Amino acid sequence: MAFLEFARGLKVTLSTMLKPPTTIQQPEERRVLPERFRGKHALHRYENNLERCIGCFLCAGACPAECIYIEAAENDPNNPVSAGERYARIYEIDELRCIFCGFCEEACPTGAITLEPVFEMSDYERGGMIFDKAILLDPPRPQAVAAET
Ligand code: SF4
Ligand code: SF4
């Protein structure tokens, strides 16, 4: 009986030892992520560089983890930040509280917030995982900046 158990265990060992390892040597090797992977958030702009976010709070309202903090402000009509009446003066996401459910993305009426296929997020301090606009927002498009000047 003991020998049978031993032989069964050995069979498993022998059948797996010739298979290629499943370990991925991150970061030299990259795993192909599923198409609908939800990772780090990003805030987007329109082609003309105006921010898509209009500070409507719908994403914060939909968030089950209450990890989105927004302060909205009125746009200056002569120098608007966003395409709406208001914009997000402060937009922060606590990525440590986020459960990456994607509800914020679904709730957003302007496509301003998305979850990107990026999972490399870490910090030594909790505060470093609160991502603000400096981290989340797309950089301005150079051609639009050149056209404005
Ligand atoms: S993915 Fe879900 S938990 Fe994370 S910020 Fe969006 S709504 Fe909140
Ligand atoms: S990201 Fe979208 S839903 Fe959230 S405040 Fe901005 S426009 Fe509204």
Short mmCIF file of N, CA and C and ligand atoms in Angstrom, two decimals:
data_model
loop_
_atom_site.label_atom_id
_atom_site.label_comp_id
_atom_site.label_asym_id
_atom_site.label_seq_id
_atom_site.Cartn_x
_atom_site.Cartn_y
_atom_site.Cartn_z
N MET A 1 0.83 -1.22 0.00
CA MET A 1 0.00 0.00 0.00
C MET A 1 0.86 1.26 0.00
N ALA A 2 1.87 1.24 0.90
CA ALA A 2 2.78 2.39 0.97
C ALA A 2 3.53 2.56 -0.34
N PHE A 3 3.89 1.43 -0.95
CA PHE A 3 4.62 1.52 -2.22
C PHE A 3 3.75 2.11 -3.32
N LEU A 4 2.46 1.73 -3.30
CA LEU A 4 1.53 2.27 -4.31
C LEU A 4 1.40 3.78 -4.18
N GLU A 5 1.29 4.24 -2.93
CA GLU A 5 1.21 5.70 -2.70
C GLU A 5 2.48 6.39 -3.19
N PHE A 6 3.62 5.74 -2.89
CA PHE A 6 4.91 6.30 -3.30
C PHE A 6 4.99 6.37 -4.84
N ALA A 7 4.54 5.29 -5.49
CA ALA A 7 4.58 5.25 -6.96
C ALA A 7 3.67 6.30 -7.56
N ARG A 8 2.50 6.51 -6.93
CA ARG A 8 1.57 7.51 -7.45
C ARG A 8 2.19 8.91 -7.33
N GLY A 9 2.83 9.19 -6.20
CA GLY A 9 3.49 10.48 -6.00
C GLY A 9 4.63 10.68 -6.99
N LEU A 10 5.37 9.59 -7.21
CA LEU A 10 6.52 9.66 -8.14
C LEU A 10 6.03 9.93 -9.56
N LYS A 11 4.88 9.35 -9.88
CA LYS A 11 4.31 9.54 -11.23
C LYS A 11 4.00 11.03 -11.46
N VAL A 12 3.42 11.65 -10.43
CA VAL A 12 3.11 13.08 -10.55
C VAL A 12 4.39 13.89 -10.72
N THR A 13 5.41 13.55 -9.92
CA THR A 13 6.70 14.26 -10.01
C THR A 13 7.29 14.11 -11.40
N LEU A 14 7.33 12.88 -11.90
CA LEU A 14 7.95 12.64 -13.20
C LEU A 14 7.17 13.29 -14.33
N SER A 15 5.84 13.32 -14.19
CA SER A 15 5.04 13.89 -15.28
C SER A 15 5.15 15.41 -15.35
N THR A 16 5.51 16.04 -14.25
CA THR A 16 5.60 17.51 -14.25
C THR A 16 7.03 18.02 -14.43
N MET A 17 8.02 17.20 -14.13
CA MET A 17 9.39 17.74 -14.14
C MET A 17 9.89 18.04 -15.54
N LEU A 18 9.28 17.47 -16.56
CA LEU A 18 9.74 17.75 -17.92
C LEU A 18 8.95 18.89 -18.58
N LYS A 19 7.90 19.37 -17.90
CA LYS A 19 7.12 20.48 -18.47
C LYS A 19 7.90 21.79 -18.28
N PRO A 20 7.72 22.76 -19.20
CA PRO A 20 8.42 24.04 -19.01
C PRO A 20 7.92 24.74 -17.76
N PRO A 21 8.81 25.49 -17.05
CA PRO A 21 8.36 26.18 -15.82
C PRO A 21 7.33 27.26 -16.14
N THR A 22 6.43 27.50 -15.19
CA THR A 22 5.41 28.54 -15.40
C THR A 22 5.84 29.88 -14.81
N THR A 23 6.99 29.89 -14.11
CA THR A 23 7.46 31.14 -13.51
C THR A 23 7.84 32.13 -14.60
N ILE A 24 7.39 33.38 -14.44
CA ILE A 24 7.73 34.42 -15.41
C ILE A 24 8.77 35.34 -14.79
N GLN A 25 9.85 35.59 -15.50
CA GLN A 25 10.96 36.38 -14.96
C GLN A 25 10.67 37.87 -15.10
N GLN A 26 9.66 38.34 -14.39
CA GLN A 26 9.33 39.76 -14.35
C GLN A 26 10.53 40.53 -13.77
N PRO A 27 10.99 41.67 -14.26
CA PRO A 27 10.36 42.42 -15.36
C PRO A 27 10.94 42.13 -16.74
N GLU A 28 11.95 41.22 -16.83
CA GLU A 28 12.50 40.93 -18.16
C GLU A 28 11.44 40.31 -19.06
N GLU A 29 10.61 39.45 -18.48
CA GLU A 29 9.52 38.83 -19.24
C GLU A 29 8.21 39.46 -18.79
N ARG A 30 7.28 39.58 -19.71
CA ARG A 30 5.97 40.17 -19.39
C ARG A 30 4.87 39.17 -19.68
N ARG A 31 3.98 39.02 -18.71
CA ARG A 31 2.82 38.16 -18.91
C ARG A 31 1.83 38.89 -19.81
N VAL A 32 1.20 38.17 -20.72
CA VAL A 32 0.14 38.76 -21.54
C VAL A 32 -1.10 38.86 -20.67
N LEU A 33 -1.56 40.08 -20.44
CA LEU A 33 -2.69 40.30 -19.54
C LEU A 33 -4.01 40.04 -20.28
N PRO A 34 -5.03 39.62 -19.55
CA PRO A 34 -6.35 39.44 -20.18
C PRO A 34 -6.84 40.76 -20.77
N GLU A 35 -7.63 40.65 -21.82
CA GLU A 35 -8.11 41.85 -22.54
C GLU A 35 -8.83 42.83 -21.62
N ARG A 36 -9.57 42.32 -20.66
CA ARG A 36 -10.38 43.20 -19.80
C ARG A 36 -9.72 43.44 -18.44
N PHE A 37 -8.40 43.30 -18.38
CA PHE A 37 -7.68 43.52 -17.13
C PHE A 37 -7.90 44.95 -16.64
N ARG A 38 -8.14 45.10 -15.34
CA ARG A 38 -8.35 46.44 -14.76
C ARG A 38 -7.24 46.72 -13.76
N GLY A 39 -6.40 47.69 -14.10
CA GLY A 39 -5.29 48.04 -13.22
C GLY A 39 -5.29 49.52 -12.90
N LYS A 40 -4.11 50.11 -12.93
CA LYS A 40 -3.92 51.52 -12.54
C LYS A 40 -4.86 52.44 -13.32
N HIS A 41 -5.39 53.44 -12.60
CA HIS A 41 -6.30 54.39 -13.23
C HIS A 41 -5.55 55.40 -14.09
N ALA A 42 -6.28 55.97 -15.04
CA ALA A 42 -5.74 57.08 -15.84
C ALA A 42 -6.87 58.07 -16.10
N LEU A 43 -6.53 59.35 -16.05
CA LEU A 43 -7.46 60.41 -16.41
C LEU A 43 -7.06 60.92 -17.79
N HIS A 44 -8.05 61.17 -18.63
CA HIS A 44 -7.74 61.48 -20.04
C HIS A 44 -8.14 62.89 -20.44
N ARG A 45 -7.53 63.31 -21.55
CA ARG A 45 -7.82 64.61 -22.16
C ARG A 45 -8.47 64.40 -23.52
N TYR A 46 -9.08 65.47 -24.04
CA TYR A 46 -9.52 65.48 -25.44
C TYR A 46 -8.32 65.83 -26.31
N GLU A 47 -8.54 65.72 -27.62
CA GLU A 47 -7.47 66.03 -28.58
C GLU A 47 -6.93 67.44 -28.39
N ASN A 48 -7.81 68.38 -28.00
CA ASN A 48 -7.38 69.78 -27.85
C ASN A 48 -6.76 70.05 -26.47
N ASN A 49 -6.50 68.97 -25.74
CA ASN A 49 -5.83 69.05 -24.43
C ASN A 49 -6.74 69.41 -23.27
N LEU A 50 -8.00 69.75 -23.53
CA LEU A 50 -8.91 69.99 -22.40
C LEU A 50 -9.13 68.68 -21.66
N GLU A 51 -9.22 68.77 -20.34
CA GLU A 51 -9.44 67.57 -19.54
C GLU A 51 -10.86 67.06 -19.74
N ARG A 52 -11.00 65.75 -19.83
CA ARG A 52 -12.32 65.15 -20.00
C ARG A 52 -13.15 65.24 -18.72
N CYS A 53 -12.46 65.23 -17.59
CA CYS A 53 -13.18 65.22 -16.31
C CYS A 53 -13.86 66.57 -16.07
N ILE A 54 -15.16 66.51 -15.77
CA ILE A 54 -15.93 67.73 -15.54
C ILE A 54 -16.33 67.86 -14.07
N GLY A 55 -15.68 67.09 -13.23
CA GLY A 55 -15.92 67.21 -11.79
C GLY A 55 -17.35 66.94 -11.37
N CYS A 56 -17.96 65.91 -11.97
CA CYS A 56 -19.39 65.65 -11.70
C CYS A 56 -19.61 64.72 -10.50
N PHE A 57 -18.57 64.10 -10.02
CA PHE A 57 -18.62 63.22 -8.83
C PHE A 57 -19.33 61.87 -9.07
N LEU A 58 -19.74 61.58 -10.30
CA LEU A 58 -20.45 60.31 -10.53
C LEU A 58 -19.56 59.11 -10.22
N CYS A 59 -18.28 59.22 -10.54
CA CYS A 59 -17.37 58.10 -10.26
C CYS A 59 -17.24 57.89 -8.75
N ALA A 60 -17.11 58.99 -8.02
CA ALA A 60 -16.97 58.89 -6.57
C ALA A 60 -18.24 58.30 -5.96
N GLY A 61 -19.40 58.68 -6.51
CA GLY A 61 -20.67 58.15 -6.01
C GLY A 61 -20.82 56.67 -6.27
N ALA A 62 -20.26 56.21 -7.40
CA ALA A 62 -20.40 54.79 -7.76
C ALA A 62 -19.37 53.91 -7.07
N CYS A 63 -18.35 54.52 -6.51
CA CYS A 63 -17.24 53.73 -5.95
C CYS A 63 -17.65 53.05 -4.64
N PRO A 64 -17.65 51.71 -4.61
CA PRO A 64 -18.05 51.02 -3.38
C PRO A 64 -17.01 51.11 -2.27
N ALA A 65 -15.79 51.44 -2.62
CA ALA A 65 -14.72 51.51 -1.61
C ALA A 65 -14.49 52.92 -1.10
N GLU A 66 -15.24 53.87 -1.67
CA GLU A 66 -15.11 55.29 -1.28
C GLU A 66 -13.65 55.73 -1.30
N CYS A 67 -12.99 55.42 -2.38
CA CYS A 67 -11.56 55.76 -2.44
C CYS A 67 -11.26 56.89 -3.42
N ILE A 68 -12.32 57.54 -3.96
CA ILE A 68 -12.09 58.66 -4.87
C ILE A 68 -12.45 59.95 -4.16
N TYR A 69 -11.51 60.90 -4.17
CA TYR A 69 -11.74 62.21 -3.56
C TYR A 69 -11.63 63.28 -4.66
N ILE A 70 -12.69 64.09 -4.75
CA ILE A 70 -12.72 65.12 -5.80
C ILE A 70 -13.08 66.46 -5.17
N GLU A 71 -12.42 67.49 -5.60
CA GLU A 71 -12.89 68.86 -5.35
C GLU A 71 -13.04 69.51 -6.71
N ALA A 72 -14.26 69.99 -6.99
CA ALA A 72 -14.52 70.59 -8.29
C ALA A 72 -14.42 72.11 -8.20
N ALA A 73 -14.15 72.73 -9.33
CA ALA A 73 -14.09 74.20 -9.39
C ALA A 73 -14.67 74.66 -10.72
N GLU A 74 -15.13 75.94 -10.75
CA GLU A 74 -15.70 76.50 -11.97
C GLU A 74 -14.57 76.78 -12.97
N ASN A 75 -14.86 76.51 -14.23
CA ASN A 75 -13.89 76.85 -15.28
C ASN A 75 -13.87 78.34 -15.54
N ASP A 76 -12.72 78.89 -15.79
CA ASP A 76 -12.61 80.25 -16.30
C ASP A 76 -12.94 80.18 -17.80
N PRO A 77 -14.02 80.87 -18.26
CA PRO A 77 -14.41 80.76 -19.67
C PRO A 77 -13.28 81.16 -20.62
N ASN A 78 -12.40 82.05 -20.18
CA ASN A 78 -11.30 82.48 -21.05
C ASN A 78 -10.12 81.51 -21.04
N ASN A 79 -10.09 80.66 -20.04
CA ASN A 79 -8.98 79.71 -19.95
C ASN A 79 -9.46 78.42 -19.30
N PRO A 80 -10.37 77.71 -20.00
CA PRO A 80 -10.97 76.52 -19.36
C PRO A 80 -9.97 75.38 -19.22
N VAL A 81 -10.19 74.63 -18.14
CA VAL A 81 -9.35 73.44 -17.91
C VAL A 81 -10.00 72.21 -18.53
N SER A 82 -11.34 72.16 -18.45
CA SER A 82 -12.06 71.01 -19.00
C SER A 82 -13.08 71.50 -20.02
N ALA A 83 -13.78 70.53 -20.63
CA ALA A 83 -14.75 70.88 -21.66
C ALA A 83 -16.12 71.21 -21.06
N GLY A 84 -16.28 71.14 -19.75
CA GLY A 84 -17.57 71.43 -19.12
C GLY A 84 -17.55 72.74 -18.36
N GLU A 85 -18.61 72.97 -17.58
CA GLU A 85 -18.64 74.18 -16.76
C GLU A 85 -17.63 74.10 -15.62
N ARG A 86 -17.44 72.87 -15.12
CA ARG A 86 -16.53 72.70 -13.99
C ARG A 86 -15.43 71.70 -14.35
N TYR A 87 -14.43 71.66 -13.54
CA TYR A 87 -13.35 70.68 -13.71
C TYR A 87 -12.93 70.17 -12.33
N ALA A 88 -12.17 69.12 -12.31
CA ALA A 88 -11.70 68.56 -11.04
C ALA A 88 -10.43 69.30 -10.63
N ARG A 89 -10.58 70.21 -9.67
CA ARG A 89 -9.39 70.91 -9.17
C ARG A 89 -8.47 69.92 -8.44
N ILE A 90 -9.11 69.05 -7.67
CA ILE A 90 -8.37 67.95 -7.02
C ILE A 90 -9.06 66.64 -7.40
N TYR A 91 -8.30 65.69 -7.82
CA TYR A 91 -8.83 64.36 -8.11
C TYR A 91 -7.82 63.35 -7.58
N GLU A 92 -8.23 62.58 -6.58
CA GLU A 92 -7.31 61.62 -5.97
C GLU A 92 -7.98 60.25 -5.85
N ILE A 93 -7.21 59.22 -6.06
CA ILE A 93 -7.68 57.84 -5.84
C ILE A 93 -6.71 57.15 -4.89
N ASP A 94 -7.27 56.57 -3.84
CA ASP A 94 -6.45 55.77 -2.93
C ASP A 94 -6.39 54.35 -3.49
N GLU A 95 -5.29 54.05 -4.14
CA GLU A 95 -5.17 52.76 -4.82
C GLU A 95 -5.09 51.59 -3.84
N LEU A 96 -4.80 51.87 -2.59
CA LEU A 96 -4.75 50.78 -1.60
C LEU A 96 -6.16 50.35 -1.20
N ARG A 97 -7.10 51.27 -1.28
CA ARG A 97 -8.48 50.91 -0.93
C ARG A 97 -9.25 50.37 -2.13
N CYS A 98 -8.78 50.73 -3.33
CA CYS A 98 -9.48 50.35 -4.56
C CYS A 98 -9.56 48.84 -4.70
N ILE A 99 -10.72 48.37 -5.16
CA ILE A 99 -10.88 46.93 -5.41
C ILE A 99 -10.93 46.64 -6.91
N PHE A 100 -10.63 47.65 -7.72
CA PHE A 100 -10.50 47.51 -9.17
C PHE A 100 -11.74 46.87 -9.80
N CYS A 101 -12.89 47.37 -9.35
CA CYS A 101 -14.16 46.85 -9.86
C CYS A 101 -14.55 47.49 -11.19
N GLY A 102 -14.03 48.67 -11.47
CA GLY A 102 -14.34 49.34 -12.73
C GLY A 102 -15.64 50.15 -12.70
N PHE A 103 -16.30 50.26 -11.56
CA PHE A 103 -17.56 51.02 -11.50
C PHE A 103 -17.34 52.50 -11.84
N CYS A 104 -16.19 53.05 -11.44
CA CYS A 104 -15.90 54.47 -11.73
C CYS A 104 -15.86 54.68 -13.24
N GLU A 105 -15.23 53.77 -13.93
CA GLU A 105 -15.11 53.86 -15.40
C GLU A 105 -16.50 53.78 -16.05
N GLU A 106 -17.33 52.89 -15.54
CA GLU A 106 -18.67 52.73 -16.11
C GLU A 106 -19.55 53.93 -15.82
N ALA A 107 -19.35 54.56 -14.66
CA ALA A 107 -20.21 55.69 -14.28
C ALA A 107 -19.85 56.98 -15.00
N CYS A 108 -18.63 57.10 -15.47
CA CYS A 108 -18.14 58.37 -16.02
C CYS A 108 -18.82 58.71 -17.35
N PRO A 109 -19.46 59.88 -17.45
CA PRO A 109 -20.19 60.23 -18.68
C PRO A 109 -19.28 60.73 -19.80
N THR A 110 -18.03 61.03 -19.51
CA THR A 110 -17.15 61.61 -20.53
C THR A 110 -15.97 60.73 -20.90
N GLY A 111 -15.90 59.56 -20.35
CA GLY A 111 -14.75 58.68 -20.63
C GLY A 111 -13.46 59.22 -20.04
N ALA A 112 -13.58 59.99 -18.96
CA ALA A 112 -12.40 60.64 -18.38
C ALA A 112 -11.53 59.66 -17.61
N ILE A 113 -12.16 58.72 -16.92
CA ILE A 113 -11.38 57.82 -16.06
C ILE A 113 -11.45 56.40 -16.63
N THR A 114 -10.29 55.78 -16.73
CA THR A 114 -10.25 54.39 -17.19
C THR A 114 -9.27 53.61 -16.31
N LEU A 115 -9.40 52.32 -16.35
CA LEU A 115 -8.46 51.44 -15.65
C LEU A 115 -7.58 50.79 -16.72
N GLU A 116 -6.31 50.98 -16.60
CA GLU A 116 -5.36 50.56 -17.63
C GLU A 116 -4.75 49.20 -17.30
N PRO A 117 -4.18 48.53 -18.30
CA PRO A 117 -3.54 47.23 -18.04
C PRO A 117 -2.15 47.40 -17.41
N VAL A 118 -2.12 48.04 -16.26
CA VAL A 118 -0.87 48.31 -15.53
C VAL A 118 -1.05 47.85 -14.09
N PHE A 119 -0.20 46.94 -13.64
CA PHE A 119 -0.34 46.45 -12.27
C PHE A 119 0.86 46.78 -11.40
N GLU A 120 1.89 47.40 -12.00
CA GLU A 120 3.10 47.68 -11.22
C GLU A 120 2.91 48.95 -10.41
N MET A 121 2.38 48.80 -9.22
CA MET A 121 2.15 49.94 -8.33
C MET A 121 2.66 49.53 -6.95
N SER A 122 3.57 50.30 -6.42
CA SER A 122 4.05 50.00 -5.07
C SER A 122 4.70 51.24 -4.48
N ASP A 123 4.81 51.26 -3.18
CA ASP A 123 5.47 52.37 -2.51
C ASP A 123 5.85 51.91 -1.10
N TYR A 124 6.77 52.61 -0.50
CA TYR A 124 7.16 52.29 0.88
C TYR A 124 6.23 52.96 1.89
N GLU A 125 5.48 53.97 1.44
CA GLU A 125 4.57 54.72 2.32
C GLU A 125 3.15 54.58 1.81
N ARG A 126 2.19 54.54 2.73
CA ARG A 126 0.78 54.46 2.32
C ARG A 126 0.40 55.68 1.49
N GLY A 127 0.94 56.85 1.90
CA GLY A 127 0.59 58.08 1.20
C GLY A 127 1.00 58.07 -0.27
N GLY A 128 2.02 57.32 -0.58
CA GLY A 128 2.49 57.24 -1.96
C GLY A 128 1.52 56.51 -2.88
N MET A 129 0.55 55.82 -2.29
CA MET A 129 -0.42 55.09 -3.10
C MET A 129 -1.70 55.89 -3.31
N ILE A 130 -1.73 57.13 -2.83
CA ILE A 130 -2.84 58.02 -3.17
C ILE A 130 -2.42 58.78 -4.42
N PHE A 131 -3.00 58.41 -5.54
CA PHE A 131 -2.60 58.97 -6.83
C PHE A 131 -3.40 60.23 -7.12
N ASP A 132 -2.71 61.33 -7.40
CA ASP A 132 -3.40 62.58 -7.73
C ASP A 132 -3.31 62.85 -9.23
N LYS A 133 -3.73 64.04 -9.63
CA LYS A 133 -3.77 64.35 -11.05
C LYS A 133 -2.38 64.33 -11.69
N ALA A 134 -1.36 64.67 -10.89
CA ALA A 134 0.00 64.66 -11.44
C ALA A 134 0.38 63.26 -11.90
N ILE A 135 -0.18 62.25 -11.29
CA ILE A 135 0.12 60.86 -11.66
C ILE A 135 -0.92 60.33 -12.66
N LEU A 136 -2.18 60.69 -12.44
CA LEU A 136 -3.26 60.08 -13.21
C LEU A 136 -3.48 60.69 -14.58
N LEU A 137 -3.28 62.01 -14.68
CA LEU A 137 -3.70 62.72 -15.89
C LEU A 137 -2.72 62.52 -17.04
N ASP A 138 -3.27 62.31 -18.25
CA ASP A 138 -2.44 62.25 -19.46
C ASP A 138 -1.60 63.51 -19.57
N PRO A 139 -0.35 63.41 -19.99
CA PRO A 139 0.42 64.64 -20.26
C PRO A 139 -0.20 65.38 -21.45
N PRO A 140 -0.03 66.72 -21.51
CA PRO A 140 -0.59 67.46 -22.65
C PRO A 140 0.03 66.97 -23.96
N ARG A 141 -0.79 66.98 -25.00
CA ARG A 141 -0.26 66.58 -26.31
C ARG A 141 0.59 67.71 -26.88
N PRO A 142 1.81 67.42 -27.32
CA PRO A 142 2.71 68.49 -27.77
C PRO A 142 2.16 69.28 -28.94
N GLN A 143 1.47 68.59 -29.89
CA GLN A 143 0.99 69.31 -31.07
C GLN A 143 -0.08 70.34 -30.68
N ALA A 144 -0.93 69.96 -29.68
CA ALA A 144 -1.97 70.91 -29.24
C ALA A 144 -1.33 72.08 -28.50
N VAL A 145 -0.27 71.81 -27.72
CA VAL A 145 0.42 72.89 -27.02
C VAL A 145 1.04 73.83 -28.03
N ALA A 146 1.66 73.27 -29.08
CA ALA A 146 2.30 74.09 -30.10
C ALA A 146 1.27 74.96 -30.81
N ALA A 147 0.06 74.38 -31.07
CA ALA A 147 -0.98 75.13 -31.76
C ALA A 147 -1.50 76.29 -30.92
N GLU A 148 -1.48 76.12 -29.60
CA GLU A 148 -1.99 77.17 -28.72
C GLU A 148 -1.02 78.34 -28.62
N THR A 149 0.29 78.06 -28.79
CA THR A 149 1.30 79.12 -28.59
C THR A 149 1.54 79.90 -29.88
S1 SF4 B 1 -12.21 50.61 -9.56
FE1 SF4 B 1 -13.96 50.42 -8.14
S2 SF4 B 1 -13.05 50.61 -6.11
FE2 SF4 B 1 -11.51 51.37 -7.56
S3 SF4 B 1 -11.84 53.58 -7.66
FE3 SF4 B 1 -13.06 52.67 -9.30
S4 SF4 B 1 -15.11 52.34 -8.42
FE4 SF4 B 1 -13.66 52.67 -6.71
S1 SF4 B 2 -13.92 61.14 -13.81
FE1 SF4 B 2 -15.85 61.17 -14.92
S2 SF4 B 2 -17.43 60.61 -13.42
FE2 SF4 B 2 -15.57 61.20 -12.26
S3 SF4 B 2 -15.87 63.37 -11.79
FE3 SF4 B 2 -14.70 63.24 -13.69
S4 SF4 B 2 -16.23 63.33 -15.34
FE4 SF4 B 2 -17.33 62.84 -13.43
#
